[in-house]
Short mmCIF file of C-alpha atoms in Angstrom, two decimals:
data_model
loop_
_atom_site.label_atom_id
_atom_site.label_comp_id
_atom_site.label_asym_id
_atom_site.label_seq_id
_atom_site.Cartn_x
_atom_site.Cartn_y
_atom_site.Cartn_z
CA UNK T 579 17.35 2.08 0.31
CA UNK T 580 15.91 2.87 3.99
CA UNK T 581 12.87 5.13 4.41
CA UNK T 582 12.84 7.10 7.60
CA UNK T 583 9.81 7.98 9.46
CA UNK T 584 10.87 10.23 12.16
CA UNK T 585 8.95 12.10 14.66
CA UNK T 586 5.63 12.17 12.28
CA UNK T 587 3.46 14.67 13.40
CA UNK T 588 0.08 15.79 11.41
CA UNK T 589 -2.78 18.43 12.71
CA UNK T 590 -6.14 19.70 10.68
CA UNK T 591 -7.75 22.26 11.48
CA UNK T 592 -11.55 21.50 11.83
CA UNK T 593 -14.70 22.74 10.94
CA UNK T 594 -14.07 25.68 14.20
CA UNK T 595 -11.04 26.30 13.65
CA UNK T 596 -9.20 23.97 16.02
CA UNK T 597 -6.32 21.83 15.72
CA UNK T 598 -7.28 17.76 15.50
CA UNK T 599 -4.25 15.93 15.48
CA UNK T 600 -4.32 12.94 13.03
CA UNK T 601 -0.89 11.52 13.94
CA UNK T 602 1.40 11.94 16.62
CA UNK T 603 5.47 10.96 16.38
CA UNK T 604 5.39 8.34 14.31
CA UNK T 605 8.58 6.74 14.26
CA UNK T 606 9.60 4.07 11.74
CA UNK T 607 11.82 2.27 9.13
CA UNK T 608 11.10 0.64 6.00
CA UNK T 609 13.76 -1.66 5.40
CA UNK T 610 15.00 -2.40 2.00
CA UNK T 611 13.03 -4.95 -0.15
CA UNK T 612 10.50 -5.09 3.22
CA UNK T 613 7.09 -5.33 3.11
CA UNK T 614 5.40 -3.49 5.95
CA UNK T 615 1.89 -3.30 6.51
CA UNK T 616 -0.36 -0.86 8.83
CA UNK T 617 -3.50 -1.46 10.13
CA UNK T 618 -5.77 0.37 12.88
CA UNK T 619 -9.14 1.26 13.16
CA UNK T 620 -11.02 4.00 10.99
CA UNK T 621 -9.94 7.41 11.30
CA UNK T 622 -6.76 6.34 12.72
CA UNK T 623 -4.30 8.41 10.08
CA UNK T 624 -3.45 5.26 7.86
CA UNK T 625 -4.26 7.53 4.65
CA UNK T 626 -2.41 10.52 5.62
CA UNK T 627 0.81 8.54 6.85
CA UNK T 628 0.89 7.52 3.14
CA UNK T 629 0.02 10.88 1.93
CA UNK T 630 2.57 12.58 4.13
CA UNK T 631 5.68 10.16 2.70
CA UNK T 632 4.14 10.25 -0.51
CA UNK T 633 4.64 13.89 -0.44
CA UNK T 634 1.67 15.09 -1.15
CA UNK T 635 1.27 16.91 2.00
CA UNK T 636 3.33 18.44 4.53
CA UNK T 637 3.76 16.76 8.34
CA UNK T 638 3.40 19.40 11.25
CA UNK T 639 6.28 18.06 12.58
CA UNK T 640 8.88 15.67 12.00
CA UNK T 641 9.76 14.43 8.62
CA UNK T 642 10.40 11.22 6.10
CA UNK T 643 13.95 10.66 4.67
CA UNK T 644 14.52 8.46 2.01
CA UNK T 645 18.44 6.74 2.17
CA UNK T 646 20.50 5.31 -0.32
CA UNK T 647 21.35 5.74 -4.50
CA UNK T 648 18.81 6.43 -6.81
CA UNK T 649 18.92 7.02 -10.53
CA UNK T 650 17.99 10.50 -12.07
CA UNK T 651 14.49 9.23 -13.09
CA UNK T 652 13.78 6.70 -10.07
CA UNK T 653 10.80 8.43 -8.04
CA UNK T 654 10.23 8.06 -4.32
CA UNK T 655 7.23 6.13 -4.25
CA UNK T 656 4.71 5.64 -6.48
CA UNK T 657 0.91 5.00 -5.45
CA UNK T 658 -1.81 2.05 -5.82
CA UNK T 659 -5.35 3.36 -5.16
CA UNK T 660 -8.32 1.99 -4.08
CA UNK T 661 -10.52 3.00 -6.37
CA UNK T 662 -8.01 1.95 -9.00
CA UNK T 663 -7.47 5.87 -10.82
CA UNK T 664 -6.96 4.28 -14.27
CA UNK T 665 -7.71 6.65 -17.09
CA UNK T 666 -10.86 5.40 -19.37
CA UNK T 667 -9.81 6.81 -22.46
CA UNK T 668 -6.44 5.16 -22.57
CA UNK T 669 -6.00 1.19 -23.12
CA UNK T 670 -3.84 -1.27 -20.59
CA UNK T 671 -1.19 -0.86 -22.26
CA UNK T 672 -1.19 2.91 -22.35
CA UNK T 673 -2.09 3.37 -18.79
CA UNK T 674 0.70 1.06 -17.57
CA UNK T 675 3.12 3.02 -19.64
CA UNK T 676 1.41 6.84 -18.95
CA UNK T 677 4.32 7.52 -16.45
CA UNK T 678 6.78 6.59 -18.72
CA UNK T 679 4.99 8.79 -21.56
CA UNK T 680 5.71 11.85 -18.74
CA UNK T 681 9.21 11.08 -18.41
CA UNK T 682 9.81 11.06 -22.13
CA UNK T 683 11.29 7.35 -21.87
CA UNK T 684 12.15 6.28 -25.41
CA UNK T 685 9.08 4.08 -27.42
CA UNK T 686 11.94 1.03 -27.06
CA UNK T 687 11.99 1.67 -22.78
CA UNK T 688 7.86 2.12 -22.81
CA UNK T 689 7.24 -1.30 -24.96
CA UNK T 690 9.93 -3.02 -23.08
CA UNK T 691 8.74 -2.07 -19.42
CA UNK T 692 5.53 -2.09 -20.23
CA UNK T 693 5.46 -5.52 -21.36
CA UNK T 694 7.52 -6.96 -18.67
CA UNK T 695 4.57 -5.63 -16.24
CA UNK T 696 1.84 -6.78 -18.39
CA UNK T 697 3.19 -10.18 -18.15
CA UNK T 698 4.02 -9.99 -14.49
CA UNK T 699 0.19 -9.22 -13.37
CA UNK T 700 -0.79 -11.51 -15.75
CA UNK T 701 -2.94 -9.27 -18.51
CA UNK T 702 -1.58 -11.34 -21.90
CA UNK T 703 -3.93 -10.74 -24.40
CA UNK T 704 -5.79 -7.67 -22.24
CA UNK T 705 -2.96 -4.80 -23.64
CA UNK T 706 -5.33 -3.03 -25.93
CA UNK T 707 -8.67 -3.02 -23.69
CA UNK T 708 -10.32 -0.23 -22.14
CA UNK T 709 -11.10 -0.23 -18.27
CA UNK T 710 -14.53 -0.54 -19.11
CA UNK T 711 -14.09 -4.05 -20.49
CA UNK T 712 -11.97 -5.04 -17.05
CA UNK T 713 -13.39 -6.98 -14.07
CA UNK T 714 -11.94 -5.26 -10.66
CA UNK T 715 -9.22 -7.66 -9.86
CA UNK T 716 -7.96 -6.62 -13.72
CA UNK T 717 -8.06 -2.96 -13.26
CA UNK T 718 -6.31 -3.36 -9.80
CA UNK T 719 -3.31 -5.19 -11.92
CA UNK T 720 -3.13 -2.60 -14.25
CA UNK T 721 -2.61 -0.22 -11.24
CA UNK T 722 0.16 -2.47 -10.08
CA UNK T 723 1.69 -3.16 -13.12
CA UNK T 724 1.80 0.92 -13.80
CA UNK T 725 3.31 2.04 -10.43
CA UNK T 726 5.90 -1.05 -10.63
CA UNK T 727 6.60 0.25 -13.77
CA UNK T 728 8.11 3.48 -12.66
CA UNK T 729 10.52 1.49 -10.61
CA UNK T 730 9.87 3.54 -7.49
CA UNK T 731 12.36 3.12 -4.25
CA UNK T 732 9.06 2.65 -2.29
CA UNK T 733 5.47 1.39 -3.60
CA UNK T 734 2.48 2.60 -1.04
CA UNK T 735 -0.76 1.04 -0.96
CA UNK T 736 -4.27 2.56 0.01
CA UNK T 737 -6.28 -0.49 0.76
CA UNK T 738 -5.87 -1.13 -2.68
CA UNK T 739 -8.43 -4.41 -2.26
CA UNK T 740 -11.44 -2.66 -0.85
CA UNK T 741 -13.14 -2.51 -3.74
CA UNK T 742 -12.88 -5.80 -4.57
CA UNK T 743 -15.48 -8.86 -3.80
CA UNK T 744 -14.11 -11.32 -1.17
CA UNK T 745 -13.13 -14.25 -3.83
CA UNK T 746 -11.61 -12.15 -6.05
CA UNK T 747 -9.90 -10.14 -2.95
CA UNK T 748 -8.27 -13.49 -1.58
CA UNK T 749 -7.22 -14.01 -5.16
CA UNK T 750 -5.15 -11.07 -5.57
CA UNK T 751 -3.41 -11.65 -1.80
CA UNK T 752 -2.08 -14.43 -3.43
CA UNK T 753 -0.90 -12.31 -6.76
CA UNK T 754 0.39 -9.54 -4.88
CA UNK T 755 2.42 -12.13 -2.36
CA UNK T 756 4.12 -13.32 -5.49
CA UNK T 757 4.55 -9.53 -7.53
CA UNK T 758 6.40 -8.97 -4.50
CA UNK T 759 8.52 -12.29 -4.23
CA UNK T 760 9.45 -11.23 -7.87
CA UNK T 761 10.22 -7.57 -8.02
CA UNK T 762 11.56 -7.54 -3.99
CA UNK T 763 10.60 -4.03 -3.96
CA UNK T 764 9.88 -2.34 -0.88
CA UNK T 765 6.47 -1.62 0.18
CA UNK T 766 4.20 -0.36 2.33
CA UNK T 767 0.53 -1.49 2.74
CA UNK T 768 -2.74 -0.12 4.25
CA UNK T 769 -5.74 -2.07 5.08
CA UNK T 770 -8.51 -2.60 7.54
CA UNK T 771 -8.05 -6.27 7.32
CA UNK T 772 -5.97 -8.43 10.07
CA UNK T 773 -5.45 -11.28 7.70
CA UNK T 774 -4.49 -9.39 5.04
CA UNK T 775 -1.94 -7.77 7.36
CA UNK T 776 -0.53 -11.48 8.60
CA UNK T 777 -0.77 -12.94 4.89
CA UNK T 778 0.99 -10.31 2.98
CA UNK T 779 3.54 -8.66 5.41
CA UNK T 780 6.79 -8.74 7.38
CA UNK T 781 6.16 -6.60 9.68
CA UNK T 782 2.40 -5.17 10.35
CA UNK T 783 2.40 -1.65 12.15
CA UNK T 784 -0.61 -1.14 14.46
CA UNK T 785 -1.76 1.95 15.17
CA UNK T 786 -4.38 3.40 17.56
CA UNK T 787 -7.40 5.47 17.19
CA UNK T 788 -7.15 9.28 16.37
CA UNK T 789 -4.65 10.43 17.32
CA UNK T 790 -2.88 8.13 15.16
CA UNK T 791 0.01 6.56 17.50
CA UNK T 792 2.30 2.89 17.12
CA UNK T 793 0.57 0.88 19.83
CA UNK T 794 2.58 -2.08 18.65
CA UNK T 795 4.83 -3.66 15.24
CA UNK T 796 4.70 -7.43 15.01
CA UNK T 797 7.37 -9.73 13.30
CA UNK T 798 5.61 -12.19 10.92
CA UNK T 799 7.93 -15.31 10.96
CA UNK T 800 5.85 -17.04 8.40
CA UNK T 801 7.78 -18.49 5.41
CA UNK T 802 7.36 -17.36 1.80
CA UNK T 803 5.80 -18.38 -0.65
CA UNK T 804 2.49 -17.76 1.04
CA UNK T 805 -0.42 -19.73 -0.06
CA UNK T 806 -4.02 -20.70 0.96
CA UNK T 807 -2.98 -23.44 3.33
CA UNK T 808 -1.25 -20.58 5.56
CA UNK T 809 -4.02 -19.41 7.16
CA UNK T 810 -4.54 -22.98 8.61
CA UNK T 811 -1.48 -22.52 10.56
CA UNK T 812 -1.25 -22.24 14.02
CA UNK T 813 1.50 -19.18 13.87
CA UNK T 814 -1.04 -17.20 11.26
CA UNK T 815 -3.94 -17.67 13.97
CA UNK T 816 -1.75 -16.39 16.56
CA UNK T 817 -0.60 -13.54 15.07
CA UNK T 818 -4.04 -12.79 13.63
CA UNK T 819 -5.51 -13.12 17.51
CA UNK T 820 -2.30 -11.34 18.87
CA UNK T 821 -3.21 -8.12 16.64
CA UNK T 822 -6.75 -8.17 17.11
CA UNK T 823 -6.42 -8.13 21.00
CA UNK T 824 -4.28 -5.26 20.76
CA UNK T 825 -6.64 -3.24 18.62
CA UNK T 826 -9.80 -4.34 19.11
CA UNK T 827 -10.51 -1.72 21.85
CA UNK T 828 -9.59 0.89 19.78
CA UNK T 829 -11.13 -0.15 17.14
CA UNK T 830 -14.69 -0.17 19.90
CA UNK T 831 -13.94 3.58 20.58
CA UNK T 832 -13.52 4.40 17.20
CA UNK T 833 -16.77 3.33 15.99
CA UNK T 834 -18.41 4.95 18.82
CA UNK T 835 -16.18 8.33 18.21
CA UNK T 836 -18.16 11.15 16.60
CA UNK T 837 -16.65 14.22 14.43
CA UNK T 838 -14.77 14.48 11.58
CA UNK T 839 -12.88 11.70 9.85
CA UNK T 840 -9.67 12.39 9.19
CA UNK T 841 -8.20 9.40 7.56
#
């Protein structure tokens, strides 16, 4: 499976009543089992390049395609949140499986995926807890473990770390690094964060300030399994520092930008 990003093109209208373009053609492939992550500076269109292959809204122009086989109840992509979007009333267990619930998948299919992803994120023990009784690394698991679950040809994720305090943020680079080693899925990442970017993907996509436009996408030829140790290494600096120089202009005007925010 290939995902297509072809001549991406997004406008709002704003508070007057004129066009503010968000993105402008976007072109790019998500390999199969690749993890590709974008960065750029606020307001750049990060969030509504997700939105826009998520679906759930329309480009001006352009459009995604997604290639290859899929089965009759394999979605497109399924989405990891920042703010986590777990439902209070319902238990680990039953939020990882609520998808499943929707699709009518048998009680068998629901306790046997549901378990697989409960052990992959590591929440033994936590299946019949509320998110109330969850520290934020746990809740962010139990956002994994339920979009993994629907066994979606591409998983997108909204800065899906923000949230989250530094420690505990390192920590789940780490997890996520080996979810992915595991399930080979393909995905596609957002953050503000450089080293995120370098630690967890192979490619990052940089993109400039409003309107949202590939200034440059970097190869990370950094072996796997990542650990700690890797951002010792002289090729991690480098392609931290290579990143940084290209946006760190942008990122200058950005901040200094006023009007609406159209991430």
């Amino acid at each position: 499976m290939r995902v297509l990003i072809e001549k991406l093109t997004k406008q709002y209208l704003d508070r007057r009543g004129l066009a503010t373009e968000a993105l402008e053609d976007i072109n790019l492939v998500v390999e199969e089992n690749e993890f590709v992550v974008v960065v750029g500076p606020s307001g750049c269109g990060k969030s509504t390049l997700l939105n826009l292959i998520a679906g759930l809204i329309s480009p001006t122009s352009g459009q995604v395609v997604f290639e290859g086989e899929r089965s009759r109840t394999q979605p497109q992509t399924a989405m990891v949140f920042q703010d986590f979007a777990l439902f209070p009333w319902r238990t680990v267990y039953k939020n990882i499986v609520f998808g499943l619930e929707e699709r009518r998948a048998s009680l068998s299919e629901q306790r046997e995926t549901g378990q697989k992803y409960i052990q992959m994120v590591g929440l033994q023990g936590s299946e019949q807890k509320y998110p109330h009784q969850l520290s934020g690394g746990m809740k962010q698991r139990v956002s994994i473990a339920r979009a993994l679950a629907m066994d979606p040809l591409l998983l997108l994720m909204d800065e899906p770390f923000s949230a989250l305090d530094a420690q505990t943020r390192t920590l789940m680079q780490y997890e996520l690094s080996r979810i992915w080693e595991e399930t080979r899925k393909s995905f596609l990442y957002i953050t503000h964060n450089i080293e995120e970017a370098v630690f967890l993907g192979d490619r990052v996509v940089v993109l400039s300030r409003r309107p949202g436009r590939i200034l440059d996408i970097v190869d990370i030829d950094l072996p796997r399994p990542r650990g700690e140790k890797l951002s010792l290494e002289k090729a991690y600096l480098e392609y931290v520092d290579r990143i940084w120089q290209t946006i760190k202009d942008q990122a200058k005007e950005a901040l200094e930008e006023k009007g609406d925010d159209y991430r």
